[in-house]
PDB file of C-alpha atoms in Angstrom:
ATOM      1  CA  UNK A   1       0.000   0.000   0.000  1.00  0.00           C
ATOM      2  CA  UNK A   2       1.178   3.493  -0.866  1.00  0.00           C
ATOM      3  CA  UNK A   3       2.464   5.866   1.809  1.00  0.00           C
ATOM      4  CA  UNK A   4       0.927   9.022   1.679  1.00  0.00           C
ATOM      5  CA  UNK A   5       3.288  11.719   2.455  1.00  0.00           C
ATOM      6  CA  UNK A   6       4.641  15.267   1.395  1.00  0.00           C
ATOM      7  CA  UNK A   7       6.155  16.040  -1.585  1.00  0.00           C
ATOM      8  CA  UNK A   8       9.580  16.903   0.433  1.00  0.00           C
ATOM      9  CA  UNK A   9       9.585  13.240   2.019  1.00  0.00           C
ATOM     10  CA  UNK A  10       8.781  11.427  -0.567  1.00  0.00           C
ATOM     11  CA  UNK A  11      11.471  12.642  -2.913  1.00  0.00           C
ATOM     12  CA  UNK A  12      13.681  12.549   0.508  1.00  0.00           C
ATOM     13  CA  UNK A  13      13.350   9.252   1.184  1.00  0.00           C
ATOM     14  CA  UNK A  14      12.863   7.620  -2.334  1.00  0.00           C
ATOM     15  CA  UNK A  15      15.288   9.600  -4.901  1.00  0.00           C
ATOM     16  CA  UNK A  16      19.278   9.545  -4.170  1.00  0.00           C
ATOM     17  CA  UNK A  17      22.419  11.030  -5.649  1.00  0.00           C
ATOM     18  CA  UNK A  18      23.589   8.860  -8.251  1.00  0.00           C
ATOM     19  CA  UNK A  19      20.345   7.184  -8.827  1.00  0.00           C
ATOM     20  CA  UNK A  20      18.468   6.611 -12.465  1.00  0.00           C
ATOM     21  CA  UNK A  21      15.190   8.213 -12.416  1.00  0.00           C
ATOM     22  CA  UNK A  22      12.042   8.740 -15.101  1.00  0.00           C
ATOM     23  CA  UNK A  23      10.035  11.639 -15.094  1.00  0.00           C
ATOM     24  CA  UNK A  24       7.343  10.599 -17.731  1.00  0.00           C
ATOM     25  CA  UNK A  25       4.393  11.785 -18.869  1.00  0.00           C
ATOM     26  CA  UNK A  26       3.212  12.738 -22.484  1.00  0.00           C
ATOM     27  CA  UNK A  27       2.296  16.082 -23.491  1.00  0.00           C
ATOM     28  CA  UNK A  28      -0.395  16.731 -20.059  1.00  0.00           C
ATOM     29  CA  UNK A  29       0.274  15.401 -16.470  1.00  0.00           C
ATOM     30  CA  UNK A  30       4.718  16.190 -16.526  1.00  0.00           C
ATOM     31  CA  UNK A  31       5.715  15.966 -12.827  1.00  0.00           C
ATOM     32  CA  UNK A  32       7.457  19.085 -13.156  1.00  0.00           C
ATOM     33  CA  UNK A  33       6.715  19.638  -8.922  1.00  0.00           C
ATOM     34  CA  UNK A  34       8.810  16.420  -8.278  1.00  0.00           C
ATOM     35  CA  UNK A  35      11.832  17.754 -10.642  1.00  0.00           C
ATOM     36  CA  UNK A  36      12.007  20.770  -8.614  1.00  0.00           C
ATOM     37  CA  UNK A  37      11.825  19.226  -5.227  1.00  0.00           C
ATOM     38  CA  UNK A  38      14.705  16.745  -6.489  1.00  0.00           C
ATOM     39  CA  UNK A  39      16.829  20.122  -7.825  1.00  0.00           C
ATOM     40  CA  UNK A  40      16.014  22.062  -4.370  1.00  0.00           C
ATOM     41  CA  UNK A  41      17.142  19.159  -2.051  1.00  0.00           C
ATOM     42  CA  UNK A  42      20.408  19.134  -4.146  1.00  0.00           C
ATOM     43  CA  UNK A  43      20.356  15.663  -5.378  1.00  0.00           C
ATOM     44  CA  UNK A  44      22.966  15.086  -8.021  1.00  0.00           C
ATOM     45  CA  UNK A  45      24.677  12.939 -10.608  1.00  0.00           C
ATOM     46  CA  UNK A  46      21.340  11.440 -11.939  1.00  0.00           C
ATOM     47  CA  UNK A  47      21.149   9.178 -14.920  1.00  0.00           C
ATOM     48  CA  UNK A  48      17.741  10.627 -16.573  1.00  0.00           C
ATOM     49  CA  UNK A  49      15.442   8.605 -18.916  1.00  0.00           C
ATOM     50  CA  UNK A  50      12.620  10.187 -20.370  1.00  0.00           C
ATOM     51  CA  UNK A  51      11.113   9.196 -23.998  1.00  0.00           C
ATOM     52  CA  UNK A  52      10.630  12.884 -24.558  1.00  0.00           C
ATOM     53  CA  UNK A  53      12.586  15.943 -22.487  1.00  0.00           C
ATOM     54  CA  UNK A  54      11.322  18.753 -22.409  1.00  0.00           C
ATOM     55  CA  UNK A  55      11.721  21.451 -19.779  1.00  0.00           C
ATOM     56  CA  UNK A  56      11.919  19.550 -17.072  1.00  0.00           C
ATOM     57  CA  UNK A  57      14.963  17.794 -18.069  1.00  0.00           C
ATOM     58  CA  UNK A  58      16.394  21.517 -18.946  1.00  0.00           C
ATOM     59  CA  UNK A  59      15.925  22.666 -15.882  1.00  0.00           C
ATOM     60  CA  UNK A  60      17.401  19.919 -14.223  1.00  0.00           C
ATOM     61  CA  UNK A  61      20.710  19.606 -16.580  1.00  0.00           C
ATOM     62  CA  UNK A  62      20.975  23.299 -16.471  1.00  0.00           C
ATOM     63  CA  UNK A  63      21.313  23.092 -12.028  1.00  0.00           C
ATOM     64  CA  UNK A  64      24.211  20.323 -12.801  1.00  0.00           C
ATOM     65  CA  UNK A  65      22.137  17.341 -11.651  1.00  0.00           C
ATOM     66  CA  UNK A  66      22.552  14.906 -14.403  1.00  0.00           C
ATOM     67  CA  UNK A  67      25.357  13.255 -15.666  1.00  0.00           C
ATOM     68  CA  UNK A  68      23.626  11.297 -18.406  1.00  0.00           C
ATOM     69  CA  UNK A  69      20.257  11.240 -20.571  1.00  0.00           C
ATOM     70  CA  UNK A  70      18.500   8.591 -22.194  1.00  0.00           C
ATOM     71  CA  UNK A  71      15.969   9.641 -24.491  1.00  0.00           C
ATOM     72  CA  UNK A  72      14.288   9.585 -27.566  1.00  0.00           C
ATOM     73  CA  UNK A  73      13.953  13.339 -28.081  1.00  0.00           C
ATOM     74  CA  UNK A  74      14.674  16.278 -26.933  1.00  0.00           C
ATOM     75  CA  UNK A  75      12.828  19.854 -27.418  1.00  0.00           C
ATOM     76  CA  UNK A  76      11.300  22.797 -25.898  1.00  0.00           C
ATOM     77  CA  UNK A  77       7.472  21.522 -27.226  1.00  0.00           C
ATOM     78  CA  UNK A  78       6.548  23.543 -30.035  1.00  0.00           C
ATOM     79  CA  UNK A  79       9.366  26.261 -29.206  1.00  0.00           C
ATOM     80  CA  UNK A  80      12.520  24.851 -29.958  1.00  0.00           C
ATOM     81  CA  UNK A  81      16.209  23.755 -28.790  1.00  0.00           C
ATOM     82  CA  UNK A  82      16.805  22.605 -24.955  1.00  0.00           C
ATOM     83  CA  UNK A  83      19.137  25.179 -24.716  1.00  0.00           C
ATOM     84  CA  UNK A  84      20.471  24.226 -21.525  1.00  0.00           C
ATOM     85  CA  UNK A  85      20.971  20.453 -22.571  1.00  0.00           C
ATOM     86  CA  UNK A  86      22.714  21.832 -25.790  1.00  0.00           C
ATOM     87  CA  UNK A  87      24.841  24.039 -23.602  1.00  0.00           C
ATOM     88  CA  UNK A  88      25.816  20.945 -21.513  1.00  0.00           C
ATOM     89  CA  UNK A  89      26.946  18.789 -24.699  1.00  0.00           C
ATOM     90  CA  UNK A  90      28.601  21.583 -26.456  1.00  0.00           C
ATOM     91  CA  UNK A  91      30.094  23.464 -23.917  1.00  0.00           C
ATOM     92  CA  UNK A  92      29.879  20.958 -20.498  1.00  0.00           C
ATOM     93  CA  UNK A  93      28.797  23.643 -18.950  1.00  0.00           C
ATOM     94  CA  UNK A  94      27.489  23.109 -16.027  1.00  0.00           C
ATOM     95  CA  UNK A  95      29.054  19.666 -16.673  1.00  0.00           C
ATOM     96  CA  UNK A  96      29.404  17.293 -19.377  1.00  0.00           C
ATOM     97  CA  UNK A  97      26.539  15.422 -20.357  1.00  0.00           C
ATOM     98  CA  UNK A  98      26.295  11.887 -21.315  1.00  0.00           C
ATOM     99  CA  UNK A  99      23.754  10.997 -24.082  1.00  0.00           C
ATOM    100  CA  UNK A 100      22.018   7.836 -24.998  1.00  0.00           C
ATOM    101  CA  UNK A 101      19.793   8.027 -27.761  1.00  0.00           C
ATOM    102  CA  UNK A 102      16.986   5.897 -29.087  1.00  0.00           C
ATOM    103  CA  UNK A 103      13.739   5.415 -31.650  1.00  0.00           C
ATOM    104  CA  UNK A 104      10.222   6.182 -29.658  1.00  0.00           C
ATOM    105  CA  UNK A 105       9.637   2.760 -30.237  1.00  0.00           C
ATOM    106  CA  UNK A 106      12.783   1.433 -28.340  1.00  0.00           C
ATOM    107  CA  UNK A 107      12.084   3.254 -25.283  1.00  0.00           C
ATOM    108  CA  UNK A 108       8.387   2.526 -25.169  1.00  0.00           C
ATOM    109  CA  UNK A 109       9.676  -1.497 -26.046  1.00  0.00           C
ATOM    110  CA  UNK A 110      12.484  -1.103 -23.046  1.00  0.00           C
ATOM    111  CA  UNK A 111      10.125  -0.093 -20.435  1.00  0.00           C
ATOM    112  CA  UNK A 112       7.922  -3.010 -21.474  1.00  0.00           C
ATOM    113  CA  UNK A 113      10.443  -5.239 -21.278  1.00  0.00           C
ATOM    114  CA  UNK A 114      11.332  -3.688 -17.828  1.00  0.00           C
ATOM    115  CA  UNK A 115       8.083  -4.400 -16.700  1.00  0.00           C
ATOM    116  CA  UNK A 116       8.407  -7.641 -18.030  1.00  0.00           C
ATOM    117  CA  UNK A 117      11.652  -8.374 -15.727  1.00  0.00           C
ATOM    118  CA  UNK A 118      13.429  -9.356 -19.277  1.00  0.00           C
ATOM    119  CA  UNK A 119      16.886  -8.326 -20.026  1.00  0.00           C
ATOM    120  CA  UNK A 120      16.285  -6.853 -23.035  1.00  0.00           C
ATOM    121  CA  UNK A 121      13.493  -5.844 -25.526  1.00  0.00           C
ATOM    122  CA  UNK A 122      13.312  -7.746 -29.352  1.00  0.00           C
ATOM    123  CA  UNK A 123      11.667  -5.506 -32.228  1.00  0.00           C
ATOM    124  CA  UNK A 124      11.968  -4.287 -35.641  1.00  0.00           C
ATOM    125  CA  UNK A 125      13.118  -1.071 -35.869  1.00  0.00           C
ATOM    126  CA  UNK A 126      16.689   0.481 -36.995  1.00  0.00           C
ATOM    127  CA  UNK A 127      16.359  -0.763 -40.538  1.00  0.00           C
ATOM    128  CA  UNK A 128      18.326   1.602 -42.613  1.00  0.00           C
ATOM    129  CA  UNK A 129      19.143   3.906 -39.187  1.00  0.00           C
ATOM    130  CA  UNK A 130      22.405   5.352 -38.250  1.00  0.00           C
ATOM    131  CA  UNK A 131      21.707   5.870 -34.864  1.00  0.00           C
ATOM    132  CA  UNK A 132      23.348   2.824 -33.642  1.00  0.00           C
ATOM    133  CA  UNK A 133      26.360   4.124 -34.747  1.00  0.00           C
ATOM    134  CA  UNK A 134      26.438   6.477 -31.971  1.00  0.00           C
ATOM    135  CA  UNK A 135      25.057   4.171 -29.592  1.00  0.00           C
ATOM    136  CA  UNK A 136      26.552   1.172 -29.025  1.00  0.00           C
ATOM    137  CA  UNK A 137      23.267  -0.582 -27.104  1.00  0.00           C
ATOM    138  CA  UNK A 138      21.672  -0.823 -30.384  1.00  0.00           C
ATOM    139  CA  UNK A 139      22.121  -4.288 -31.408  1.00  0.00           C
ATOM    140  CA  UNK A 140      21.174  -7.118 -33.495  1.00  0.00           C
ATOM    141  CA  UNK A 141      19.802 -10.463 -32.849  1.00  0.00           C
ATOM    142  CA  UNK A 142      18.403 -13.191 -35.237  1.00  0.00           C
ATOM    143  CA  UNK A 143      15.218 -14.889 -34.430  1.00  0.00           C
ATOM    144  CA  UNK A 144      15.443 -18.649 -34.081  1.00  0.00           C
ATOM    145  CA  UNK A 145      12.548 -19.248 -35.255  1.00  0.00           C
ATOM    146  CA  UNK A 146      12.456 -17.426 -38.461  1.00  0.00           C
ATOM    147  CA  UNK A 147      16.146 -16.106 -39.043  1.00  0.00           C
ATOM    148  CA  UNK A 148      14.945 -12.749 -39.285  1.00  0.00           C
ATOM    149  CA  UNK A 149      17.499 -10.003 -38.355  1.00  0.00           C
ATOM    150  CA  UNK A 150      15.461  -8.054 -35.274  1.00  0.00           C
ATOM    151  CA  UNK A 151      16.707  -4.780 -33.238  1.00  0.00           C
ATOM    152  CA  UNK A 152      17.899  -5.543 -29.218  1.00  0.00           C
ATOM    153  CA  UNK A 153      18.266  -2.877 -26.848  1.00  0.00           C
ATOM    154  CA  UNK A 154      18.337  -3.427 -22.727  1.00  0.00           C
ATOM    155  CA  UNK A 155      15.495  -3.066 -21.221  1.00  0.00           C
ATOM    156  CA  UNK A 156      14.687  -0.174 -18.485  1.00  0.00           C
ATOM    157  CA  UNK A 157      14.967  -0.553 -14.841  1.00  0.00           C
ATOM    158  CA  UNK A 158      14.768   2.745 -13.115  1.00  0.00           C
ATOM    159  CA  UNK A 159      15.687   3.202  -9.803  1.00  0.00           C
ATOM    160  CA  UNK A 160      12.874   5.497  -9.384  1.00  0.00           C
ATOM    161  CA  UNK A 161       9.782   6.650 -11.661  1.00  0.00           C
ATOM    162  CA  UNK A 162       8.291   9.744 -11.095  1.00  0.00           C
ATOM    163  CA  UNK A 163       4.801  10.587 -12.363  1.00  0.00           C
ATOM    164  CA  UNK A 164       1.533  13.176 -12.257  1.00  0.00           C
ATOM    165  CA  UNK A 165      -1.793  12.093 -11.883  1.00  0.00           C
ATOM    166  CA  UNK A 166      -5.268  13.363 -11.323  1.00  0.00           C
ATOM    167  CA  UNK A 167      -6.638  11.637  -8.682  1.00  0.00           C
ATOM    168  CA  UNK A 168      -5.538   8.793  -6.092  1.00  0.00           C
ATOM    169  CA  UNK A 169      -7.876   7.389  -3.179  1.00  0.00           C
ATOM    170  CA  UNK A 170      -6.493   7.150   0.318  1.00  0.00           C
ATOM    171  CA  UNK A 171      -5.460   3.390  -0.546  1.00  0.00           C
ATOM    172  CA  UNK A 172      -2.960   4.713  -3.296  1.00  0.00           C
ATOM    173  CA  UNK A 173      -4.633   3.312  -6.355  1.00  0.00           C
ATOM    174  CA  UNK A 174      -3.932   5.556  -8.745  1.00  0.00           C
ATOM    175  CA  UNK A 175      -6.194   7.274 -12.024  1.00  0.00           C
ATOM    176  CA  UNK A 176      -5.604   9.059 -15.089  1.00  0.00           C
ATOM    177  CA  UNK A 177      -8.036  10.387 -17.169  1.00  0.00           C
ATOM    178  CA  UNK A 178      -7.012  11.614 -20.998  1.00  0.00           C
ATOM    179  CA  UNK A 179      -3.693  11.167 -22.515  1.00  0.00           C
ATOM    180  CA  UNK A 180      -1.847   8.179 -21.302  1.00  0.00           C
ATOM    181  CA  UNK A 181       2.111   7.585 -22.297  1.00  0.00           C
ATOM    182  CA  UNK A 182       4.469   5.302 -20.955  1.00  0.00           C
ATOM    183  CA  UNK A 183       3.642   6.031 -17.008  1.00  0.00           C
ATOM    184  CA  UNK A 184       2.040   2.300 -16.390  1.00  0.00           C
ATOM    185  CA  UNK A 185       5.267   0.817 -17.846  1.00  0.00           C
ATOM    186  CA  UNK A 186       7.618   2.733 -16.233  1.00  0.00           C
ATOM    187  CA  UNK A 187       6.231   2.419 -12.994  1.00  0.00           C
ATOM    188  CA  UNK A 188       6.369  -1.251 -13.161  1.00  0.00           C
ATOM    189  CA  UNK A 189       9.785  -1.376 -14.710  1.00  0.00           C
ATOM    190  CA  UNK A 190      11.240   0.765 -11.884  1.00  0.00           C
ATOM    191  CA  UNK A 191      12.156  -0.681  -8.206  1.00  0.00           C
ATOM    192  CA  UNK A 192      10.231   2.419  -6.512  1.00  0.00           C
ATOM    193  CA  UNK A 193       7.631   4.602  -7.787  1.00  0.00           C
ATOM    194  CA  UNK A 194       6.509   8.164  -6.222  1.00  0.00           C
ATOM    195  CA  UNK A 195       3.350   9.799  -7.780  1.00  0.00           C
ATOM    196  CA  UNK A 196       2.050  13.310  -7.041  1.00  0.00           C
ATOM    197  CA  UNK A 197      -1.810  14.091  -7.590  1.00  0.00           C
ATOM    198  CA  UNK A 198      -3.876  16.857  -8.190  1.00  0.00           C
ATOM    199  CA  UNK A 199      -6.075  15.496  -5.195  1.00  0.00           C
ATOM    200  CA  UNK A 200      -6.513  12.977  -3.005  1.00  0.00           C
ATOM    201  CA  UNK A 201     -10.379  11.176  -2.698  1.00  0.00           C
ATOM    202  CA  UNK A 202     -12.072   8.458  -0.520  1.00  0.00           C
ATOM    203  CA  UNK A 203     -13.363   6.290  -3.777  1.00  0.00           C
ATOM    204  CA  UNK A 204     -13.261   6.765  -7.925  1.00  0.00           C
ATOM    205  CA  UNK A 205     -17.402   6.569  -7.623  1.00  0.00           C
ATOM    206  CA  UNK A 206     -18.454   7.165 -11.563  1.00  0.00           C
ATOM    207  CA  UNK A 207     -15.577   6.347 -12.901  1.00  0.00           C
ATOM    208  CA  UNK A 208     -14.887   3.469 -14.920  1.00  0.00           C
ATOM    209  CA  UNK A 209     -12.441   1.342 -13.232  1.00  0.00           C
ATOM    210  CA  UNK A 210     -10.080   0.995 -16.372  1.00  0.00           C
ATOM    211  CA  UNK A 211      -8.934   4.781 -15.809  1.00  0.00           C
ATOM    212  CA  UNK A 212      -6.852   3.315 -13.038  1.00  0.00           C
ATOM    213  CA  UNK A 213      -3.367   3.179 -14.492  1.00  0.00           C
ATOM    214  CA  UNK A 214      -1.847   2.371 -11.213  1.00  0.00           C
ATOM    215  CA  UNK A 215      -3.270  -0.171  -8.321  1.00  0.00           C
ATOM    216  CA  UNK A 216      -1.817   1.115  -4.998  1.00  0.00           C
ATOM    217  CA  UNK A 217       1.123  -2.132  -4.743  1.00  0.00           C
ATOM    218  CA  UNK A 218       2.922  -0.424  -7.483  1.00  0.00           C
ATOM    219  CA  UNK A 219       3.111   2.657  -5.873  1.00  0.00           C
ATOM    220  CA  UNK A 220       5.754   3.679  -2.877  1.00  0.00           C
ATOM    221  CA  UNK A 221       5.007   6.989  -2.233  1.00  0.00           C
ATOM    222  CA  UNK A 222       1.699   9.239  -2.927  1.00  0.00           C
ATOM    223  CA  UNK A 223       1.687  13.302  -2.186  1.00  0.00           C
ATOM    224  CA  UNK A 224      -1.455  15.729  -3.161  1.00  0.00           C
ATOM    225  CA  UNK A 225       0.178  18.337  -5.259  1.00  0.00           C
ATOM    226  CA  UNK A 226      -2.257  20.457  -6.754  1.00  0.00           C
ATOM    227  CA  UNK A 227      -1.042  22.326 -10.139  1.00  0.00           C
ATOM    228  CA  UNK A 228       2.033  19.686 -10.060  1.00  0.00           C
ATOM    229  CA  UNK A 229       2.598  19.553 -13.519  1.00  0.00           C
ATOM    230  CA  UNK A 230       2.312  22.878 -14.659  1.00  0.00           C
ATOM    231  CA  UNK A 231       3.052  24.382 -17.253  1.00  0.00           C
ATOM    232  CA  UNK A 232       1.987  21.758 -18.642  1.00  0.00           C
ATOM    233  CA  UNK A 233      -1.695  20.829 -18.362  1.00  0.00           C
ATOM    234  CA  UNK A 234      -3.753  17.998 -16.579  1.00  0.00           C
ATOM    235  CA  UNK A 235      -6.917  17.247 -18.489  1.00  0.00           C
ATOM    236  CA  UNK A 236      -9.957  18.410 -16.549  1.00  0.00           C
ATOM    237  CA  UNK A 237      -7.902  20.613 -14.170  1.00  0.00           C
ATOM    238  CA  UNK A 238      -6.204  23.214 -16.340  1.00  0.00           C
ATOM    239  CA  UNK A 239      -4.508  24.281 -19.361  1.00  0.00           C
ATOM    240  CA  UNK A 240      -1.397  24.341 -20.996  1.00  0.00           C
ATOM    241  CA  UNK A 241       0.561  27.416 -20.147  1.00  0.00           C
ATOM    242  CA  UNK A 242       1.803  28.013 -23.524  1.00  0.00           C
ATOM    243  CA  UNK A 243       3.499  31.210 -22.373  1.00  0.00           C
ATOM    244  CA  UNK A 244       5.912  29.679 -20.027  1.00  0.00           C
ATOM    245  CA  UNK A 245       7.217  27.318 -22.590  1.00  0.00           C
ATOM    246  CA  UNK A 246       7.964  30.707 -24.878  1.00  0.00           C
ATOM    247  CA  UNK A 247       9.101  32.848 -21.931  1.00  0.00           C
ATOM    248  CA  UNK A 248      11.993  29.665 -20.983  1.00  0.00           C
ATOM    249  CA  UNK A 249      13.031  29.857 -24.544  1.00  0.00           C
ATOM    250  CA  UNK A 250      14.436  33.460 -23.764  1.00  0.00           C
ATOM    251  CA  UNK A 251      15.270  32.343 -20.227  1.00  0.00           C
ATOM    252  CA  UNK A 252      17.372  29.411 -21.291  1.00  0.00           C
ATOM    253  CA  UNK A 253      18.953  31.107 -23.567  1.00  0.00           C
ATOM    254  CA  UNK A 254      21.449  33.003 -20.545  1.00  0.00           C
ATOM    255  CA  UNK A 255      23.587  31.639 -18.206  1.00  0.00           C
ATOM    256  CA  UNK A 256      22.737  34.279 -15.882  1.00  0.00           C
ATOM    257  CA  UNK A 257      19.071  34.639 -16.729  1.00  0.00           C
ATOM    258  CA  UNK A 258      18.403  30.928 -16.304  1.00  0.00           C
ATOM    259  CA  UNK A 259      20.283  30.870 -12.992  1.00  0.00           C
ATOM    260  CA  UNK A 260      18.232  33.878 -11.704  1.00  0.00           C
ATOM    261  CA  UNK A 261      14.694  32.195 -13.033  1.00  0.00           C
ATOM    262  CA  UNK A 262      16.074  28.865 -11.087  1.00  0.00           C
ATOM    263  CA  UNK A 263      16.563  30.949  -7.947  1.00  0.00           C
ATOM    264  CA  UNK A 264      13.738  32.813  -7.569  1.00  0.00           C
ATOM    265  CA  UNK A 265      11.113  30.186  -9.071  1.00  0.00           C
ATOM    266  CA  UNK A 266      12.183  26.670  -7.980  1.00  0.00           C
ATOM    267  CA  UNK A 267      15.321  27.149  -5.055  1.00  0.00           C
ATOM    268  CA  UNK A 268      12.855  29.655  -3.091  1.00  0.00           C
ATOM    269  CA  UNK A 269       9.594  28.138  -4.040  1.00  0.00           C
ATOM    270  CA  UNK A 270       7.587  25.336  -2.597  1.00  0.00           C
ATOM    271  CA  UNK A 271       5.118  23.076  -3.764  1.00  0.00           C
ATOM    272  CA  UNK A 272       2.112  25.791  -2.686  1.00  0.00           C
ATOM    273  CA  UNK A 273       3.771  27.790  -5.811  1.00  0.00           C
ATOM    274  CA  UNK A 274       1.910  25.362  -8.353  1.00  0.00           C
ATOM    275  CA  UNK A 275      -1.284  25.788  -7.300  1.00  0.00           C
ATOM    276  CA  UNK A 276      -0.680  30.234  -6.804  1.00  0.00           C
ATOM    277  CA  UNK A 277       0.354  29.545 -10.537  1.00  0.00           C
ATOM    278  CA  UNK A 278      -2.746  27.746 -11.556  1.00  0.00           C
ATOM    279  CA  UNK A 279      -5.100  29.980  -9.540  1.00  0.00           C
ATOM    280  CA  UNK A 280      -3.329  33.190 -11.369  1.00  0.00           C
ATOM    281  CA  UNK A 281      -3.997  31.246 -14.535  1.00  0.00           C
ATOM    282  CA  UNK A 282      -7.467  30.517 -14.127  1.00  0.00           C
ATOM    283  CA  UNK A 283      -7.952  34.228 -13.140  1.00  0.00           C
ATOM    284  CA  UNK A 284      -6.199  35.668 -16.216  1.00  0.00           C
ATOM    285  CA  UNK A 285      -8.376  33.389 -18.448  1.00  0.00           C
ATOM    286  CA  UNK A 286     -11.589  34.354 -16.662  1.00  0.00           C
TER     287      UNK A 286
END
């Protein structure tokens, strides 16, 4: 059963220096809440897999947490360049960044076979790809059964898997409602799992049951965190904030500037900043 907790403790006691973590989610529901808790309790040398970084993974290369990525793109959504990530690999600045790259497919196949407790995942993919000549865990295997030449790539076993929800009940059974990406397999794949919901309710009463990505055994570690994955949006609660993903392109885009927004909007914030952010946005769009 899930413990319910704060957002502090449960990154506290489940996320360490040096461990590999997911943040996942896909395009709504990004535990961008969690990332900043990790960055303001100083927690360092991470190895971060994510099948799409965004933001959240700039934010937390750009404080010098992460020694390596492994992803399967990487972009500011409909803005442009991860300027701090780029600034990392061209520049090490804050410090060098390892990179691991991969198809959509292989990820989404990895954490499956993750969740699966198999060494490795078996697909077709690569054909006529240069990618694995950069990364040397793209490999080849022939099926016994058919001789056909097949893609191999190891499987993923976070440490820790971090995601947004809407809604959990006080047993830790967890929901989503809209969009769903790769947070079911990731959770399963990973050895602990810490979630962070909009809110917190007794039962799921109207809802059908399948909308529960997550039954509460999977989960370690459950805090209410209203507005947790703004700016990006959690269908049913808010909106997209479209201008924060424009206004971090010009943030991100200085040293100085970036460290300044870091400062003032994640080392001096708490968790209670989400939901100012979500009430300011509801009141701008009323």
């Amino acid at each position: 059963m899930a413990a319910i907790t704060t957002l502090k403790d449960a990154i506290q006691e489940n996320v360490k220096s040096g461990d590999t973590v997911a943040f996942e989610g896909f395009t709504h529901l990004i535990p961008f809440a969690a990332a900043h808790e990790v960055i303001r309790q100083g927690i360092t040398d991470l190895t971060l897999i994510r099948m799409t970084p965004d933001v959240i993974y700039d934010q937390l290369i750009g404080m010098g947490r992460v020694k390596k990525v492994v992803f399967s793109y990487a972009g500011n959504p409909g803005v442009g360049l991860l300027r701090r990530m780029r600034d990392a690999v061209e520049n090490q600045w804050p410090r060098a960044l390892e990179m691991e790259e991969h198809s959509h497919s292989a990820m989404a196949q990895a954490y499956e076979a993750g969740a699966s407790g198999l060494p490795c995942a078996v697909f077709r993919g690569y054909l006529g790809a240069d990618l694995k000549r950069v990364n040397p865990n793209i490999k080849s295997v022939t099926c016994p059964f058919t001789g056909e030449i097949l893609a191999a790539v190891p499987s993923l076993r976070p440490d820790v898997t971090v995601i947004h929800a809407q809604k959990a009940n006080r047993k830790g059974d967890v929901l989503i409602e809209g969009i769903i990406g790769v947070q079911k397999e990731a959770a399963l794949a990973a050895r602990r799992v810490v979630v962070t919901v909009e809110e917190i309710v007794d039962d799921f009463g109207g809802l059908h049951p399948n909308l529960c990505i997550l039954p509460n055994w999977t989960v370690t570690a459950l805090a209410q965190v209203p507005g947790g994955a703004t700016p990006s949006y959690a269908h049913g609660y808010y909106d997209r904030d479209n201008s924060a993903y424009l206004e971090w392109d010009k943030v991100s885009a200085d040293r100085d500037l970036f460290t300044t927004w870091m400062q003032e909007n994640v080392l001096d914030a708490t968790p209670d900043a989400f939901a100012d952010r979500i009430a300011r946005l509801k009141e701008t769009a009323a």
